[in-house]
Structure formats: C-alpha cells, structure tokens
PDB file of C-alpha atoms in Angstrom:
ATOM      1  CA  UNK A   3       0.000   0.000   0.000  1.00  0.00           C
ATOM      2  CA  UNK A   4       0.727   3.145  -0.915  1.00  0.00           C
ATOM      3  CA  UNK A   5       2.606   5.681   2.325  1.00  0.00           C
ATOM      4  CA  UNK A   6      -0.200   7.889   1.394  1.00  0.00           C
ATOM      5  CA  UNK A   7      -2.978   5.882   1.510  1.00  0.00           C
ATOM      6  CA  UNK A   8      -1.771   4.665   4.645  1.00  0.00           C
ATOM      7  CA  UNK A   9      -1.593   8.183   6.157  1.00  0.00           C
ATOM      8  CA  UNK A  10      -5.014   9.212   5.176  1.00  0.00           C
ATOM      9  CA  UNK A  11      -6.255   5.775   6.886  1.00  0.00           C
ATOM     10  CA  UNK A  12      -3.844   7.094  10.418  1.00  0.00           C
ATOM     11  CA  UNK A  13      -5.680  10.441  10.163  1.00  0.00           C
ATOM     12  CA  UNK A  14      -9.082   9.367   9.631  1.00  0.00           C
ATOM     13  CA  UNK A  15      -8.387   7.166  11.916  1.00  0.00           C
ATOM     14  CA  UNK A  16      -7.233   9.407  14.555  1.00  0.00           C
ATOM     15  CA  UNK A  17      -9.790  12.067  13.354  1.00  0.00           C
ATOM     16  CA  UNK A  18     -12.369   9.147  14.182  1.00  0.00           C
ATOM     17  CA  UNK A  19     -11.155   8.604  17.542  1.00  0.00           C
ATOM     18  CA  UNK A  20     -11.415  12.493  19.264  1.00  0.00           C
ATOM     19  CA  UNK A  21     -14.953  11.150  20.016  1.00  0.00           C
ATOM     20  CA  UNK A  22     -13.453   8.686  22.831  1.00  0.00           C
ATOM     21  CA  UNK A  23     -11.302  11.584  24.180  1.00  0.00           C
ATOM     22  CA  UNK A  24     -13.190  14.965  24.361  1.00  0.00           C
ATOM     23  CA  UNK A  25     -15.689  13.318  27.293  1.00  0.00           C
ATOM     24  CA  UNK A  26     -12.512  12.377  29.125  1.00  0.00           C
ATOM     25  CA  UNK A  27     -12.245  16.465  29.095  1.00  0.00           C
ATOM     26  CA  UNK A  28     -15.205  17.403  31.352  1.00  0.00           C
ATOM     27  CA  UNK A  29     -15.498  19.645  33.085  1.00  0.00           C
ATOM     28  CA  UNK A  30     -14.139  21.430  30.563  1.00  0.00           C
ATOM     29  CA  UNK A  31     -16.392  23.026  27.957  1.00  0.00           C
ATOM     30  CA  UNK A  32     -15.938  22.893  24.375  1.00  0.00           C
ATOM     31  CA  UNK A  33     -14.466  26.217  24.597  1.00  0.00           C
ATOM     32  CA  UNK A  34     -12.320  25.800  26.856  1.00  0.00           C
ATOM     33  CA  UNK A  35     -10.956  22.935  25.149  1.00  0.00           C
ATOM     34  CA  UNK A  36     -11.008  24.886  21.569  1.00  0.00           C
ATOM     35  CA  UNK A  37      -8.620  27.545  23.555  1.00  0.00           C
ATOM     36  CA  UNK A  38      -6.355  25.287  24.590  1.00  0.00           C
ATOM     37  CA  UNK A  39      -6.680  23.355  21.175  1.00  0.00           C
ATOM     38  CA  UNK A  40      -5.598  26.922  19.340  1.00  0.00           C
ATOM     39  CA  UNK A  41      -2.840  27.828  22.265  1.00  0.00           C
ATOM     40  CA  UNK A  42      -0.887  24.480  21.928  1.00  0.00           C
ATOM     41  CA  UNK A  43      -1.387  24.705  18.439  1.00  0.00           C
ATOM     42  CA  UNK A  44       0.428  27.714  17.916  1.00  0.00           C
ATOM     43  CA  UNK A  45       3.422  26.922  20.397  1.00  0.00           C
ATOM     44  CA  UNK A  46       3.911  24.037  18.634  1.00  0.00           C
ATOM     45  CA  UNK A  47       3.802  25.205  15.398  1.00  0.00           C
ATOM     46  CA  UNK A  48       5.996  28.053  16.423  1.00  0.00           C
ATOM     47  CA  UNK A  49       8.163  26.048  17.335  1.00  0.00           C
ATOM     48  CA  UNK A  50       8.014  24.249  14.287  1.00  0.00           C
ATOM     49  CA  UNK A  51       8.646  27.305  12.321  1.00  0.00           C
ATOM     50  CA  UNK A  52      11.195  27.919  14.209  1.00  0.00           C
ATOM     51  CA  UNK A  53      13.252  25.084  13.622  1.00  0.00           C
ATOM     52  CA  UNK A  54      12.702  25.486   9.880  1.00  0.00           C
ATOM     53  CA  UNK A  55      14.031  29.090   9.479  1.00  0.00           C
ATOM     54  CA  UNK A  56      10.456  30.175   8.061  1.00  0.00           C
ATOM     55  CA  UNK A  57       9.427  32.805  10.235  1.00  0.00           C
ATOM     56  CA  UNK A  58      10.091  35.642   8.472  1.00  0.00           C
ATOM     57  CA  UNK A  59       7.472  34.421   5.635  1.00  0.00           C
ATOM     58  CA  UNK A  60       4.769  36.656   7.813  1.00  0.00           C
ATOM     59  CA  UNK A  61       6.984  40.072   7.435  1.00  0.00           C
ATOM     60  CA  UNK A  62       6.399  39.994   3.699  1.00  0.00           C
ATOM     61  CA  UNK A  63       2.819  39.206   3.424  1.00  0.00           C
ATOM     62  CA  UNK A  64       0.231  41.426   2.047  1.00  0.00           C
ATOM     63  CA  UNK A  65      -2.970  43.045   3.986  1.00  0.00           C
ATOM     64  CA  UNK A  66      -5.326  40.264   1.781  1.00  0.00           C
ATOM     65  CA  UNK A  67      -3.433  37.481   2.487  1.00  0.00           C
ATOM     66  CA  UNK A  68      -4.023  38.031   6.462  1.00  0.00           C
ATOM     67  CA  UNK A  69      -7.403  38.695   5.569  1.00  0.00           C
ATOM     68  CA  UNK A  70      -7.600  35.608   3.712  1.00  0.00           C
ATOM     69  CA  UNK A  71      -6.098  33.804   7.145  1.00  0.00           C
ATOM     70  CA  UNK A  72      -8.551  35.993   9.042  1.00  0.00           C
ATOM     71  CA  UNK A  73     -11.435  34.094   7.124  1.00  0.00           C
ATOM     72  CA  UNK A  74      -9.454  30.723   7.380  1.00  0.00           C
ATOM     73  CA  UNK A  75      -8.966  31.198  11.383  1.00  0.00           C
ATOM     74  CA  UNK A  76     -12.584  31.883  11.748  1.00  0.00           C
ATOM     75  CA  UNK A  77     -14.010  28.864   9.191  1.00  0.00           C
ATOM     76  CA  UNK A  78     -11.758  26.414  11.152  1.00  0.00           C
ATOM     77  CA  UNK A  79     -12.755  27.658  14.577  1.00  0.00           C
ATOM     78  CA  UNK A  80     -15.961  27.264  13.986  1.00  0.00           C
ATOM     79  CA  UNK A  81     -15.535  24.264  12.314  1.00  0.00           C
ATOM     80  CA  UNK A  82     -13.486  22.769  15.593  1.00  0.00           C
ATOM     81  CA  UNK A  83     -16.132  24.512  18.537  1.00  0.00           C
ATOM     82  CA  UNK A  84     -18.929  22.425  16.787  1.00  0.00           C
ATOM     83  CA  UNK A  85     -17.154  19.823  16.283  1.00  0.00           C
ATOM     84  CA  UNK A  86     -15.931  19.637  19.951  1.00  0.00           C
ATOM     85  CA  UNK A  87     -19.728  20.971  21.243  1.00  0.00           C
ATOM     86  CA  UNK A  88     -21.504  17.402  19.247  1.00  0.00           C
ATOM     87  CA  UNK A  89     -18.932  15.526  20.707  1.00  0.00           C
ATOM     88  CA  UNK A  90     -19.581  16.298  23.999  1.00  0.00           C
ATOM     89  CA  UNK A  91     -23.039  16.621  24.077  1.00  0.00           C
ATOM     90  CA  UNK A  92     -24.262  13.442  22.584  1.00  0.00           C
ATOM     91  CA  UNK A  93     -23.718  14.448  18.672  1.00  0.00           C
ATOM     92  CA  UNK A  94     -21.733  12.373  17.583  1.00  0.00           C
ATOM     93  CA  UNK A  95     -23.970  10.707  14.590  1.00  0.00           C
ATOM     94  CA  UNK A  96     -24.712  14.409  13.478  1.00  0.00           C
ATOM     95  CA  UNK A  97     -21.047  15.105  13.229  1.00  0.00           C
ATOM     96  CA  UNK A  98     -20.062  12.069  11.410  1.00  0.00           C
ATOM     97  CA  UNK A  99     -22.919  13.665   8.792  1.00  0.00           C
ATOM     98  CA  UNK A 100     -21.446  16.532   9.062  1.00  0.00           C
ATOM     99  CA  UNK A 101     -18.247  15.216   7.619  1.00  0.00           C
ATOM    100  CA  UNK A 102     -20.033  13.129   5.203  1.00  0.00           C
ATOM    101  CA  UNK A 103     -21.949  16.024   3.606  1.00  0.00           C
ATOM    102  CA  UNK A 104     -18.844  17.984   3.546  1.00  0.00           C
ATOM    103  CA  UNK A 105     -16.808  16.655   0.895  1.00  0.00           C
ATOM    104  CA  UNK A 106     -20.414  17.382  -1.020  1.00  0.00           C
ATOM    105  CA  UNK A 107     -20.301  20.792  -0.185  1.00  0.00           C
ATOM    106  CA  UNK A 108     -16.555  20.803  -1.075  1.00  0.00           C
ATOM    107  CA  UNK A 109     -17.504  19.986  -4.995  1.00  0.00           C
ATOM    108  CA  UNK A 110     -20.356  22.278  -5.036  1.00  0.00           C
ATOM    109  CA  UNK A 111     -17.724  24.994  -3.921  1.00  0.00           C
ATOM    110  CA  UNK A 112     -15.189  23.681  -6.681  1.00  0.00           C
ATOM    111  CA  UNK A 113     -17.952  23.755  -9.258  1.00  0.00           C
ATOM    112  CA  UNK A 114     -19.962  26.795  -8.656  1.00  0.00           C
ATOM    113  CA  UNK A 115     -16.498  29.110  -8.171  1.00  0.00           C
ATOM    114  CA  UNK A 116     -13.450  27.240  -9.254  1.00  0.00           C
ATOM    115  CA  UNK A 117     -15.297  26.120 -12.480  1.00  0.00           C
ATOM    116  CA  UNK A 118     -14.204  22.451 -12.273  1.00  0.00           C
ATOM    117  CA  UNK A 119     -16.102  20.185 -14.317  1.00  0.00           C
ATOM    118  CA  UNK A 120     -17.666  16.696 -13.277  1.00  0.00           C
ATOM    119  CA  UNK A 121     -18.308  13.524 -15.514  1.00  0.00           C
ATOM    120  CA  UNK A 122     -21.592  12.125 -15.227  1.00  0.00           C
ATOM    121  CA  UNK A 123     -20.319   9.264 -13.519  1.00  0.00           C
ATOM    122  CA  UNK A 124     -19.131  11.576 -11.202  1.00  0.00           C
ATOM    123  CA  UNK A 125     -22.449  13.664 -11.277  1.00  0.00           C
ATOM    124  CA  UNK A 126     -24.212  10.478 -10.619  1.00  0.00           C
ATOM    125  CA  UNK A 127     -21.804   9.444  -7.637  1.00  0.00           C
ATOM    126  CA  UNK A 128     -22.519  13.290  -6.131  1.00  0.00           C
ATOM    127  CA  UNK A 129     -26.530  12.782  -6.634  1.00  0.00           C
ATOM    128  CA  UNK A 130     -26.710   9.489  -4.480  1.00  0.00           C
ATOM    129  CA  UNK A 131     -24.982  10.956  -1.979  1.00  0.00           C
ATOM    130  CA  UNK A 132     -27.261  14.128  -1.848  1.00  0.00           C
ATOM    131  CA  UNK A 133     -30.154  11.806  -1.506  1.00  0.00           C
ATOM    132  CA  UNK A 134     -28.629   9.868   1.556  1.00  0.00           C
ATOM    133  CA  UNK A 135     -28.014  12.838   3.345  1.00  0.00           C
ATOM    134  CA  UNK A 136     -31.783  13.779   2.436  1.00  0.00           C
ATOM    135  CA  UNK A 137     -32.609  10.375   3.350  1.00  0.00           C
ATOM    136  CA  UNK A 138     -30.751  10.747   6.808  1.00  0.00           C
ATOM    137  CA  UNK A 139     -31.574  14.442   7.872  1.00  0.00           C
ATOM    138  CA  UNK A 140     -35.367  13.464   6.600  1.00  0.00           C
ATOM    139  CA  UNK A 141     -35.043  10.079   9.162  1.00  0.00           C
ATOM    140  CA  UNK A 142     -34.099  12.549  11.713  1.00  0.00           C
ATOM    141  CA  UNK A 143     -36.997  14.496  11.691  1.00  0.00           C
ATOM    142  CA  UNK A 144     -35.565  18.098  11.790  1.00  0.00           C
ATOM    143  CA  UNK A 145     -32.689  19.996  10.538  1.00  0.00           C
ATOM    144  CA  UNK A 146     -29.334  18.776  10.870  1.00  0.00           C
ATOM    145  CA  UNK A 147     -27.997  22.054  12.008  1.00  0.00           C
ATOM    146  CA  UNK A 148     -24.756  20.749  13.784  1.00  0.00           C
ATOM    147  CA  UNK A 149     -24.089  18.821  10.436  1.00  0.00           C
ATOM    148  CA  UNK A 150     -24.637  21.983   8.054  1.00  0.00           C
ATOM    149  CA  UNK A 151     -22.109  23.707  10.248  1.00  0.00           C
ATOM    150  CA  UNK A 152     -19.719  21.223  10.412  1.00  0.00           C
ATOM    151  CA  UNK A 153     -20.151  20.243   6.250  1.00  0.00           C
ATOM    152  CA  UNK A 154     -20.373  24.473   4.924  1.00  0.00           C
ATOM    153  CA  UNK A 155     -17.420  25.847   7.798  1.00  0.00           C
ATOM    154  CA  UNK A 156     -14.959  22.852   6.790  1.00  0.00           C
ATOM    155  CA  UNK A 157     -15.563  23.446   2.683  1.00  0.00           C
ATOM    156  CA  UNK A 158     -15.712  27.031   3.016  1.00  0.00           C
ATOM    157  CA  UNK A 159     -12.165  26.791   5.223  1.00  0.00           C
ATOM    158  CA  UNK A 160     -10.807  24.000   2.514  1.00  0.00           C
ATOM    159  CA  UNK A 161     -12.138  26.830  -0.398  1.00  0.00           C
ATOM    160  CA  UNK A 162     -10.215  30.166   1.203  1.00  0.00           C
ATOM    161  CA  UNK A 163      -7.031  27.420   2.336  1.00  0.00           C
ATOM    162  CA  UNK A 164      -6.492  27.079  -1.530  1.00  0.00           C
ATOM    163  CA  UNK A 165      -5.788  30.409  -2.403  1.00  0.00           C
ATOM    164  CA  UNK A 166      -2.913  31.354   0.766  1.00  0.00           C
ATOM    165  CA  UNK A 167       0.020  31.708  -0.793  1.00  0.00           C
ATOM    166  CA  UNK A 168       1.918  29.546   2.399  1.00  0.00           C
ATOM    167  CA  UNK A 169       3.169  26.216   3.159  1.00  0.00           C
ATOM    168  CA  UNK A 170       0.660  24.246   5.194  1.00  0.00           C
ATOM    169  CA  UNK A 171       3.300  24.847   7.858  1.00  0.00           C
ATOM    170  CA  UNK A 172       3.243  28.581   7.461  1.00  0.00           C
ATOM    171  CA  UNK A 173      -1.078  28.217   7.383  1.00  0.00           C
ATOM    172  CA  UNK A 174      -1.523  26.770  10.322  1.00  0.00           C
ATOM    173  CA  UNK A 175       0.853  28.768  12.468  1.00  0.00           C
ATOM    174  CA  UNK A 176      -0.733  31.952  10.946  1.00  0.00           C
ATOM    175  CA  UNK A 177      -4.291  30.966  11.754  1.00  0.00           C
ATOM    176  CA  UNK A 178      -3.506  30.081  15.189  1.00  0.00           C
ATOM    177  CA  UNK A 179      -1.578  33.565  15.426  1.00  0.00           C
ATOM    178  CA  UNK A 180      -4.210  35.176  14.557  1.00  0.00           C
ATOM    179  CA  UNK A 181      -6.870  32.671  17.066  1.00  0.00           C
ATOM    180  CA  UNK A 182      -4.379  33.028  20.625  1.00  0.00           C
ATOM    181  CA  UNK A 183      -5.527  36.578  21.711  1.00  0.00           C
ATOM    182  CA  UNK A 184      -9.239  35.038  21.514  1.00  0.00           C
ATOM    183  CA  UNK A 185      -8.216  31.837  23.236  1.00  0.00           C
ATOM    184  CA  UNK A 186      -5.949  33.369  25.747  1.00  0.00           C
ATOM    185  CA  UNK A 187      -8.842  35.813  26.740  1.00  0.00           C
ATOM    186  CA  UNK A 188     -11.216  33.150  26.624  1.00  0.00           C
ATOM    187  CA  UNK A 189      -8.582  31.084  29.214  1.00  0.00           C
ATOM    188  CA  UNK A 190      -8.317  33.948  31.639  1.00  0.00           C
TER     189      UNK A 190
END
C-alpha cells in the first residue's frame, strides 16, 4: 500500500477517535478545550517554524493574504467549537454527517467558483450521496444544524485554504496567530 494511503487511513483514523477523548475532558467546555486546542497549536507550530528558518514568511505578506487567514482562522474555529460541542453533548452521529456532507459541499464549492467540471459518472456518484443525506436528515426528523455547520465551515475553510500563498506549515501557524488573543482571553 501506498505511504499515502496509509496516512489518510492514520488520520481518519485518529480524526475518528477524538470522540473517545473529548468526554474524558469534562469539566471542561468545548471552549475551553477549543482555547487550549488553538494555544498548543500555535506553540507548537511556532516552534516548528522555528526550527525550519520560516518565520520571516509573515513580514512579507500582504494586507489580503491576512485577511484571507482571518477568514481561514474563523471557518476552522468554527468548524473545531462544533465539532468539539456534538462531541460532547451526545452528537456524535450528526457530526459524522457533518463530515459526510462535507466533501459534497466541497464539490459544489469547486464547481460553482473554481469552475471544475464533473463527468456524469461523477455527477451520478454526487446525486446518491445528496439523496442519503436527504434520506438521513429526513429520518431525523428536523434539521441537521450541527451537520450543516460542520459540512459548509470545513468546505468554506478547505475553499479560502487554496488560495494562501503559504506552506501548510506557514497556514496553520498563521491561523492560530491570529486565534491566541481570543483563546488566551477566553482562558483567563
């Protein structure tokens, strides 16, 4: 097997299990655990930086491209307090369809703005998926708001991620830069 495939399997793998260890959290609410989830984030990934000499990407970055992080921090915060919020308060199935619907909402993003095009095998694949998240949110007799959320914040993140002009290194420090002063107010 290819190293990649078996990476994505370790991730969604480890993405799968944060449902076993966010109860093992409480007391603490979901954001208090998002805070600290942003915090260690960026000390590591300082850190990281650090040790790869590419700090002083930030110094010569436009006004848009911080906005463009701005957006990014927000989508992904979002995306993470819901995510943490379903967990811990008996979600968990709306989640997961949260994450199913989102790769859904990911082409419809690609389509509608990036003009990709789809086969109609492909077109075909997208429409019986549509219909069992109809099916699902139609079997749970209301509005899978948790699962929108989750689905539009993670494809709207994945949509403004593609056009920073960083290293997914560089990213992910920057959003979390831009996060701390939140989650160190939050904290105190």
């Amino acid at each position: 097997m290819k190293r990649g495939v078996l990476y994505g399997l370790a991730a969604y793998l480890w993405w799968g299990a944060f449902p076993l260890f966010f109860p093992l959290l409480r007391p603490a609410s979901a954001g208090e655990i998002l805070a600290h989830r942003v915090l260690w984030s960026f000390l590591i990934m300082g850190l990281v930086l650090a040790f790869l000499k590419q700090w002083t990407t930030f110094r010569k970055l436009p006004f848009r491209v911080w906005w463009q992080i701005c957006l990014a921090a927000v989508m992904i915060a979002v995306n993470w307090g819901v995510y943490i919020y379903a967990v811990n308060n008996g979600h968990v199935v709306e989640a997961a369809l949260g994450y199913f619907m989102n790769p859904l909402v990911s082409v419809g993003l690609g389509v509608l703005f990036l003009k990709e095009r789809l086969r109609r095998l492909q077109w075909t694949a997208i429409g019986i998926a549509v219909i069992a998240v109809m099916i699902l949110a139609v079997e749970a007799g209301r509005v899978p708001w948790l699962s929108l959320t989750l689905a539009f914040s993670f494809g709207l993140y994945g949509y403004v991620k593609k056009v920073i002009p960083l290293r997914p290194t560089e990213s992910l420090t920057a959003e979390s830069m831009v996060l701390t002063p939140f989650a160190v107010a939050f904290l105190v």
